Backbone as JSON, one array per atom type, in Angstrom:
{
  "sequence": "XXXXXXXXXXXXXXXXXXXXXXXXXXXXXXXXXXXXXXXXXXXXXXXXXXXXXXXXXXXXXXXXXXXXXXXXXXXXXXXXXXXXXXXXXXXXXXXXXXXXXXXXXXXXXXXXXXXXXXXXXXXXXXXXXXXXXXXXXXXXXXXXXXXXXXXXXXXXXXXXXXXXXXXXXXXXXXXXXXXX",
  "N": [[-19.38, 11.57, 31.78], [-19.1, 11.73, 28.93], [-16.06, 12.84, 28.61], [-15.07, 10.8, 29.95], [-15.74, 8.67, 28.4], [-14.13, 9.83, 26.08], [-11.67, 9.77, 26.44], [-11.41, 6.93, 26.81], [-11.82, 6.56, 23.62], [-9.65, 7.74, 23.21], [-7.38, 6.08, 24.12], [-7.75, 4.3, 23.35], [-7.19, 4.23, 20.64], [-4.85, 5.44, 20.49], [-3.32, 2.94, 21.08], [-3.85, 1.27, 18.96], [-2.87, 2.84, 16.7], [-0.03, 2.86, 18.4], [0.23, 0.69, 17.92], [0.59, -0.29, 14.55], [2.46, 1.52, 14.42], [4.78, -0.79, 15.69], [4.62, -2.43, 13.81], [6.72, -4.72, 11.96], [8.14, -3.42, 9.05], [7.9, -4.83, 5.76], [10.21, -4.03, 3.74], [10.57, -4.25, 0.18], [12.02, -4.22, -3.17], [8.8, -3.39, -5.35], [6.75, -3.83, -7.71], [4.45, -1.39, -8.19], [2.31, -1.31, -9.72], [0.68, -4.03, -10.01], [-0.51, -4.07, -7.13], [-2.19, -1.62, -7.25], [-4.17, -3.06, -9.07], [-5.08, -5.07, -7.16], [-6.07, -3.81, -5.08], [-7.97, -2.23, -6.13], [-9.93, -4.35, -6.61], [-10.3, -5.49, -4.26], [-11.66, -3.54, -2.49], [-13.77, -3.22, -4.27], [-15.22, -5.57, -3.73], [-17.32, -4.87, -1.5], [-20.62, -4.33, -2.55], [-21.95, -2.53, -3.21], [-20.95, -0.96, -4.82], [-20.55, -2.5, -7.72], [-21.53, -1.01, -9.72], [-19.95, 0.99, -10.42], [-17.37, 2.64, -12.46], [-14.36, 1.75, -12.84], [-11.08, 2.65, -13.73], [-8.11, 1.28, -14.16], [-4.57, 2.91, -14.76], [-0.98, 2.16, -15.95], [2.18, 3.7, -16.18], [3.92, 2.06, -18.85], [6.49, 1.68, -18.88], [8.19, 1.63, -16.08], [10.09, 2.07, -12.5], [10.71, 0.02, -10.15], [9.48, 0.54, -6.76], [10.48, 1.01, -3.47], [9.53, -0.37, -0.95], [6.97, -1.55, 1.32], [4.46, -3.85, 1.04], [2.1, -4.49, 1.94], [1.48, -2.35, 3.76], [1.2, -0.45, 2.1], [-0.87, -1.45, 0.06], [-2.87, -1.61, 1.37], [-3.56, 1.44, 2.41], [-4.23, 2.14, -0.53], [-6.3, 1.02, -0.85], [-7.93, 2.19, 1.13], [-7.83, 4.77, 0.33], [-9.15, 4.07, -2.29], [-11.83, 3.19, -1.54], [-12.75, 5.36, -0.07], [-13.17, 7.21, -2.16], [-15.09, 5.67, -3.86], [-17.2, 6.0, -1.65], [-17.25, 8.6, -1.69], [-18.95, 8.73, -3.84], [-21.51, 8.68, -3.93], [-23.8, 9.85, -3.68], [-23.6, 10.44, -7.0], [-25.4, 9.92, -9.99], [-25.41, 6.6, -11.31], [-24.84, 5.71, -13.71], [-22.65, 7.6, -13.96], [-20.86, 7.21, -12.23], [-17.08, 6.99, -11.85], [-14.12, 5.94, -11.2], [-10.55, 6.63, -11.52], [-7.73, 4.88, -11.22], [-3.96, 5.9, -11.22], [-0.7, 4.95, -12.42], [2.23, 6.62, -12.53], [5.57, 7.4, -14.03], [7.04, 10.08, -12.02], [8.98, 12.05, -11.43], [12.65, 12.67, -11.81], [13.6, 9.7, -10.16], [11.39, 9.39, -8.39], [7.78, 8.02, -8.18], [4.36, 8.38, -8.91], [1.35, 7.62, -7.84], [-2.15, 7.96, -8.31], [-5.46, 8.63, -7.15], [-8.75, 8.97, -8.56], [-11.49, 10.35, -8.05], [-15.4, 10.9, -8.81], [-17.18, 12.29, -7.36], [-18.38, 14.39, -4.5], [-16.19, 16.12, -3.76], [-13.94, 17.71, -1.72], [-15.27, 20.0, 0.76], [-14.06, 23.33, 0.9], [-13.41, 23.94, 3.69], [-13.22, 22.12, 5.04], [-10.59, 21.11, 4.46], [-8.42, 21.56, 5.43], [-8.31, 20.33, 7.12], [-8.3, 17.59, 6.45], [-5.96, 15.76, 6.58], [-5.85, 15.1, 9.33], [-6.08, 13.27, 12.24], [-8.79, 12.21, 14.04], [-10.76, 13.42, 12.79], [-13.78, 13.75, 10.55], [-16.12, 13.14, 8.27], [-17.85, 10.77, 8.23], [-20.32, 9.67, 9.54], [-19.95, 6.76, 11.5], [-17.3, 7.11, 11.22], [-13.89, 6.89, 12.35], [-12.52, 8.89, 11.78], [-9.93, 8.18, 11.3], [-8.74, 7.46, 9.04], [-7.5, 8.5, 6.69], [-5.77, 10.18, 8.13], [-3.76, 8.1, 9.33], [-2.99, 6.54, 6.62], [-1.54, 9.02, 5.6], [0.54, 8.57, 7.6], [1.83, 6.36, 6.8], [2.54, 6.33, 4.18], [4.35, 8.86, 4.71], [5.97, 7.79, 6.34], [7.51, 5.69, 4.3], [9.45, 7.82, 2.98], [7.62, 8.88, 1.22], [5.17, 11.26, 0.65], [1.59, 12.51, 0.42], [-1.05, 13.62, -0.83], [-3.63, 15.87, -1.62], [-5.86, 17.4, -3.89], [-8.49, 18.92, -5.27], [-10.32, 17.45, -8.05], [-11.22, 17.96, -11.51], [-13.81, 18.4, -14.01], [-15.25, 17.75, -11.19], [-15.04, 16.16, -7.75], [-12.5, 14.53, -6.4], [-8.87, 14.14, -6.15], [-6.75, 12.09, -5.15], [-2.91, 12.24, -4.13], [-0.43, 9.75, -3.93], [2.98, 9.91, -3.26], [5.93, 8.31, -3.96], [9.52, 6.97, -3.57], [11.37, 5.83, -6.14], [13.64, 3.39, -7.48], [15.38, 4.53, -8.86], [16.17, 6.5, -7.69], [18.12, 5.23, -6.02]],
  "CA": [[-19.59, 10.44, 30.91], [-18.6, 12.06, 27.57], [-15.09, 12.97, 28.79], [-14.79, 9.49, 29.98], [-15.38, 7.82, 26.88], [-13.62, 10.2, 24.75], [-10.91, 9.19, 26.76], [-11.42, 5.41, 26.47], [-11.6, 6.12, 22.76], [-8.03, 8.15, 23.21], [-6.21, 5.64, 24.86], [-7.77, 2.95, 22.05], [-6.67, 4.99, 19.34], [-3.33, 5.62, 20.74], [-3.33, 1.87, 20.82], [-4.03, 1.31, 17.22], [-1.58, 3.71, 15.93], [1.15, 2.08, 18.69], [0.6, -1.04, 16.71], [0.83, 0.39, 13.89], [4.52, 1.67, 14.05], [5.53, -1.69, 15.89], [4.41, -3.37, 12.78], [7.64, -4.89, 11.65], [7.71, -3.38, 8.02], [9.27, -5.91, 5.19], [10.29, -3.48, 2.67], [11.39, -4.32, -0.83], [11.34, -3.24, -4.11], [8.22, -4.28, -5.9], [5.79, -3.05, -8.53], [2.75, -0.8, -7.48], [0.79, -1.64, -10.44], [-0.38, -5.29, -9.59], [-1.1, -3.32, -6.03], [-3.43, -1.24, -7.75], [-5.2, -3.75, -9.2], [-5.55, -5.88, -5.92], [-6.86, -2.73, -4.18], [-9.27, -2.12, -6.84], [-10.61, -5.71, -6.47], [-10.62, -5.4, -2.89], [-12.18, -2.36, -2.59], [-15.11, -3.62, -5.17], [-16.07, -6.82, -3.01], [-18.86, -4.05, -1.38], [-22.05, -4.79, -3.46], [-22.43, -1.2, -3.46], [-19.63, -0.33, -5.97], [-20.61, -2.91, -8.09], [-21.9, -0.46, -11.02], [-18.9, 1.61, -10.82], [-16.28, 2.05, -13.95], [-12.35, 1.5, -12.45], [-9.87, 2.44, -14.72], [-6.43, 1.01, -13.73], [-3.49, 2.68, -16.46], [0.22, 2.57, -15.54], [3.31, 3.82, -17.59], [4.74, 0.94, -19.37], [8.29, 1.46, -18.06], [8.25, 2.16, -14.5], [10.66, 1.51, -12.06], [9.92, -0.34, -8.56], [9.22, 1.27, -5.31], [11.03, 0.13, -2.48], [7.87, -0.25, -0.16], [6.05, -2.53, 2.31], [3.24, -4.26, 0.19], [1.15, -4.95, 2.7], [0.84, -1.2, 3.74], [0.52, 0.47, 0.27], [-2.22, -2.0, -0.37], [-4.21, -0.69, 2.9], [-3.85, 2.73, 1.56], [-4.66, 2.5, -2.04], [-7.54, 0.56, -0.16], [-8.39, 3.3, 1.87], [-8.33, 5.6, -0.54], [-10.47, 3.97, -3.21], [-12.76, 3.29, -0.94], [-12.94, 6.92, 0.03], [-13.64, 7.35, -3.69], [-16.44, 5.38, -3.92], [-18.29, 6.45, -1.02], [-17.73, 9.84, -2.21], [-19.25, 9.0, -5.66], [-22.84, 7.84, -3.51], [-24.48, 10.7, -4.75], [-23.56, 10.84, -7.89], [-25.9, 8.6, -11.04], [-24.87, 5.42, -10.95], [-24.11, 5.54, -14.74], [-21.53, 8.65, -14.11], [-19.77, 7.0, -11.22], [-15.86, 6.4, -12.29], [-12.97, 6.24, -10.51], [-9.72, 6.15, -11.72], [-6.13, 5.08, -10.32], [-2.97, 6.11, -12.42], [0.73, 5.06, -11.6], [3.26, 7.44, -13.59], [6.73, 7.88, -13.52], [6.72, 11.36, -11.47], [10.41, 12.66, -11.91], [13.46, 11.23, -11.62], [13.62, 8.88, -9.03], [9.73, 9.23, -7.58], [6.96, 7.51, -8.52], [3.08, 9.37, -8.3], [-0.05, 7.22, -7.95], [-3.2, 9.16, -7.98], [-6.56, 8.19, -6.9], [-9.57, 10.11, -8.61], [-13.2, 9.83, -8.37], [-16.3, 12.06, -9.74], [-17.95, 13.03, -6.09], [-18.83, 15.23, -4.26], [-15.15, 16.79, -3.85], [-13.74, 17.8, -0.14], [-15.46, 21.22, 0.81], [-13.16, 24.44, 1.54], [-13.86, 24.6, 5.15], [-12.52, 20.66, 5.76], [-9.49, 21.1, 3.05], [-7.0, 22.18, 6.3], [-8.54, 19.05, 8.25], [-8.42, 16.74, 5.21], [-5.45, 14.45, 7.27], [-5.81, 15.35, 11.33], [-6.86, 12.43, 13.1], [-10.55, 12.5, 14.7], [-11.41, 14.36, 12.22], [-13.87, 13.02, 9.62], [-17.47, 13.52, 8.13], [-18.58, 9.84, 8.35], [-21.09, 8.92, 10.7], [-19.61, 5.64, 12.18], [-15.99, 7.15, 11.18], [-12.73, 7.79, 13.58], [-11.49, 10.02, 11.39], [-7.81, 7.86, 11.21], [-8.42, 6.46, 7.21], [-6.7, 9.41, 5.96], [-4.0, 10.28, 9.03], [-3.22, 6.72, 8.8], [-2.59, 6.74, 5.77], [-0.19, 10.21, 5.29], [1.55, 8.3, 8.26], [2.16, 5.09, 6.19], [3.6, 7.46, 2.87], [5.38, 9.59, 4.95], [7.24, 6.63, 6.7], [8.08, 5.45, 3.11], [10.11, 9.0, 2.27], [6.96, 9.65, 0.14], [3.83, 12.14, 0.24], [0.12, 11.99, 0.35], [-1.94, 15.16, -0.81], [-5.34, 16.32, -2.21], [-6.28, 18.36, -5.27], [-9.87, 18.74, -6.41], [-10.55, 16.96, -9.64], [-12.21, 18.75, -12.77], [-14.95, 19.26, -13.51], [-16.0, 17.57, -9.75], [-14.54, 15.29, -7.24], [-11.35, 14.65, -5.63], [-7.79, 13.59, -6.56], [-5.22, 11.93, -3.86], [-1.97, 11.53, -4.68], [0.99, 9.24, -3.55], [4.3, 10.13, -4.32], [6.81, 7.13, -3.55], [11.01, 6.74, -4.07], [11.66, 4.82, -7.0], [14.71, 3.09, -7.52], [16.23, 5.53, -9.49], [16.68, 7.22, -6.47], [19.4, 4.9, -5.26]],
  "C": [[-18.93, 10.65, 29.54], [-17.16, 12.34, 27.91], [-14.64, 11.49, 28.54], [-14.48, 8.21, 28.8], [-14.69, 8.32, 25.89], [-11.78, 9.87, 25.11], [-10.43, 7.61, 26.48], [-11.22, 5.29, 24.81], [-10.22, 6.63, 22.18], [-7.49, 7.14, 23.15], [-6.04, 3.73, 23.74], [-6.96, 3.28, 20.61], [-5.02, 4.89, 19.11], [-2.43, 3.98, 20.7], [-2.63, 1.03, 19.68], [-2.87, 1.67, 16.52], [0.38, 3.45, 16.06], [1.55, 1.23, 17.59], [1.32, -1.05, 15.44], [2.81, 0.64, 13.11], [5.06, 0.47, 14.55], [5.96, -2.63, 14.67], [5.9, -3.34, 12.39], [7.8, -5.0, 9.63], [8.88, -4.23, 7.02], [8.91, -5.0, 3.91], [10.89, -3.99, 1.37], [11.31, -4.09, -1.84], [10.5, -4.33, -5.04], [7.7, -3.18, -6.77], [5.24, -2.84, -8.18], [1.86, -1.51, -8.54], [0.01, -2.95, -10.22], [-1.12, -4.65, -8.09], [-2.25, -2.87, -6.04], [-4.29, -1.92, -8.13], [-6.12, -4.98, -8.19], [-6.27, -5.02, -5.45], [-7.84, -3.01, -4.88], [-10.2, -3.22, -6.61], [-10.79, -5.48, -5.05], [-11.43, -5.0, -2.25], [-13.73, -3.13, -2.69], [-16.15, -5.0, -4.35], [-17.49, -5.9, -2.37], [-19.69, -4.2, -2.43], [-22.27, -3.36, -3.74], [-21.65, -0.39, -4.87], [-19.67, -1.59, -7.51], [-20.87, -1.92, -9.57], [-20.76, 0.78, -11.3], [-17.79, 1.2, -11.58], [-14.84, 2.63, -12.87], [-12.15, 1.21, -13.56], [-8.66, 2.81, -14.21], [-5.36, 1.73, -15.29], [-1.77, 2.81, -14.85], [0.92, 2.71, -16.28], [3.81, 2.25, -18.0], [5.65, 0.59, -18.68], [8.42, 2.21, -16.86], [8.95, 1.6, -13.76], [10.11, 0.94, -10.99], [10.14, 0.25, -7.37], [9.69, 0.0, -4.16], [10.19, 0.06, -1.14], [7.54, -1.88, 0.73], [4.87, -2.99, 1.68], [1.74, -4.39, 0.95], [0.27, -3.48, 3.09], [0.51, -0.32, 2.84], [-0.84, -0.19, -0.12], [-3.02, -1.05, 0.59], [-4.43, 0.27, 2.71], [-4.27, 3.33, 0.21], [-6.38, 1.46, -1.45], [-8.29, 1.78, 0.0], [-8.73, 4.27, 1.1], [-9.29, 5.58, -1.91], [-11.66, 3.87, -2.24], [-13.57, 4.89, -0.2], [-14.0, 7.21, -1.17], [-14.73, 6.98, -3.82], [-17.58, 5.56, -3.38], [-18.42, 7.85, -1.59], [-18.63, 10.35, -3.23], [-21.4, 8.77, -4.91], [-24.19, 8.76, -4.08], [-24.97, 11.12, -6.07], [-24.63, 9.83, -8.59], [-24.94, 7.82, -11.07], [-23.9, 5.23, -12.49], [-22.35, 6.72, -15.03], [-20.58, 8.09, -13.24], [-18.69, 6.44, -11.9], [-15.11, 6.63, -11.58], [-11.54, 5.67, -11.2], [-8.3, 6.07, -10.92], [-5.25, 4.98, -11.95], [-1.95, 5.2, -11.42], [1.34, 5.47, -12.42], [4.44, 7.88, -12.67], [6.59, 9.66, -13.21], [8.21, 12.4, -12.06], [11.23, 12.01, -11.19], [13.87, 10.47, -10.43], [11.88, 9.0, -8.18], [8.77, 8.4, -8.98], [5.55, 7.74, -7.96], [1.93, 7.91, -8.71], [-1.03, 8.04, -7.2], [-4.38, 8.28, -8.23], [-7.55, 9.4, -7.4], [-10.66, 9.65, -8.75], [-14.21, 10.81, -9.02], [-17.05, 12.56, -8.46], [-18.4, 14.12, -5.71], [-17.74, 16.26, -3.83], [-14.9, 16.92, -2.09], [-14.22, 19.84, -0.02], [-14.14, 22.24, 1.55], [-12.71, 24.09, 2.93], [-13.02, 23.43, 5.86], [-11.18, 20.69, 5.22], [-8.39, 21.4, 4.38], [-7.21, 21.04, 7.46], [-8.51, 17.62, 8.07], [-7.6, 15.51, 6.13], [-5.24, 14.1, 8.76], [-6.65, 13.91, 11.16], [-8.41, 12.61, 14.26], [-11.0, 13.25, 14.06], [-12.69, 13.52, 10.66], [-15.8, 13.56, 10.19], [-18.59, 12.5, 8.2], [-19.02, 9.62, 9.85], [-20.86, 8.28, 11.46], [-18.42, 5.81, 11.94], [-15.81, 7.47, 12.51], [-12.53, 8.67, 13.24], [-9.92, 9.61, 11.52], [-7.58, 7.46, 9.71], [-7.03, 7.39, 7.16], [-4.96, 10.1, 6.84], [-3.22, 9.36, 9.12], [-2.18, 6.59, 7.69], [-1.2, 7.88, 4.93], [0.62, 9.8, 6.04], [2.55, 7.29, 7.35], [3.2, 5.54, 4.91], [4.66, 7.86, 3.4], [6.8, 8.71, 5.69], [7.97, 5.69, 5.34], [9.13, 6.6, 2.33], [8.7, 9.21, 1.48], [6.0, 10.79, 0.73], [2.89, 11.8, 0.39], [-0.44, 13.57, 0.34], [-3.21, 15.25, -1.78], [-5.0, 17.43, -2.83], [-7.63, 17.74, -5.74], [-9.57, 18.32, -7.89], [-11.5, 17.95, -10.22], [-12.91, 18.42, -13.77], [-15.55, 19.2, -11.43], [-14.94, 16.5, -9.36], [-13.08, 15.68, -6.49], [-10.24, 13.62, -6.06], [-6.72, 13.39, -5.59], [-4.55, 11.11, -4.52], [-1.01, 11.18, -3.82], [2.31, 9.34, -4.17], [5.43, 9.14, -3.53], [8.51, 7.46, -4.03], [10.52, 5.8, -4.86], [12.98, 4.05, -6.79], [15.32, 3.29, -8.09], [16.85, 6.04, -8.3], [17.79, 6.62, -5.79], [20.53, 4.53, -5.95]]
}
């Protein structure tokens, strides 16, 4: 029985992820920062995140990322939302999360997601983007493999660094259009 279904939830998965790459991506170059602030709003519709402080900054002069809008949203999704569940612990008056977007070096472009949580323990830190892997209850475990797929099919990045004093910091690193 347990084989069986872990099968059925293989062959769904594998599904998913097909789709996924069929998606016919319409790349072009746009600004992340209105992105960010859609996510953030997006994100926030949960009633639960309602008493949490989002702070959006971006450099002034930034160039545009030559990107799929549709999938950068889903991932700066994904990853605030990460954020906020992570913060569930924390007092309600300490919960903050911030997103940056800064010119990275020349030709990239870094947006970083950080919250105040409960951070990613040691032990998960080498499991952080595997697929089926994941500490939520009613998770797959695909937010985050998803997601490093979606970057990495952009030429960019996706990686984790503990925040300081607490929490957790994921960053996207994108082409700019310097780069061409």
């Amino acid at each position: 029985m347990i084989i069986e279904e872990t099968n059925d939830a293989d062959h769904t998965i594998s599904e998913m992820i097909g789709f996924a790459r069929r998606h016919e991506m319409n790349r072009r170059w746009i600004d992340l920062a209105p992105l960010l602030m859609d996510a953030s709003r997006i994100a926030r519709f949960d009633r639960r995140w309602a008493d949490v402080s989002i702070q959006v900054a971006a450099d002034e002069l930034r160039p545009n990322a030559f990107a799929d809008r549709e999938e950068i949203t889903q991932v700066l999704i994904d990853l605030i939302r990460n954020g906020l569940e992570a913060m569930q612990a924390v007092p309600a008056a300490d919960r903050k999360l911030k997103i940056e977007l800064r010119n990275q070096r020349a030709g990239w472009l870094r947006v970083s997601v950080t919250d105040c949580g409960c951070g990613v323990p040691e032990e998960r830190l080498s499991k952080l983007f595997k697929a089926f892997e994941t500490t939520k209850p009613e998770g797959l475990g695909l937010g985050l493999s998803l997601c490093k797929t979606i970057i990495e099919g952009h030429g960019g990045q996706l990686w984790h660094e503990p925040a300081v004093p607490r929490g957790s910091t994921f960053h996207i690193l994108l082409p700019s259009e310097e780069r061409v």
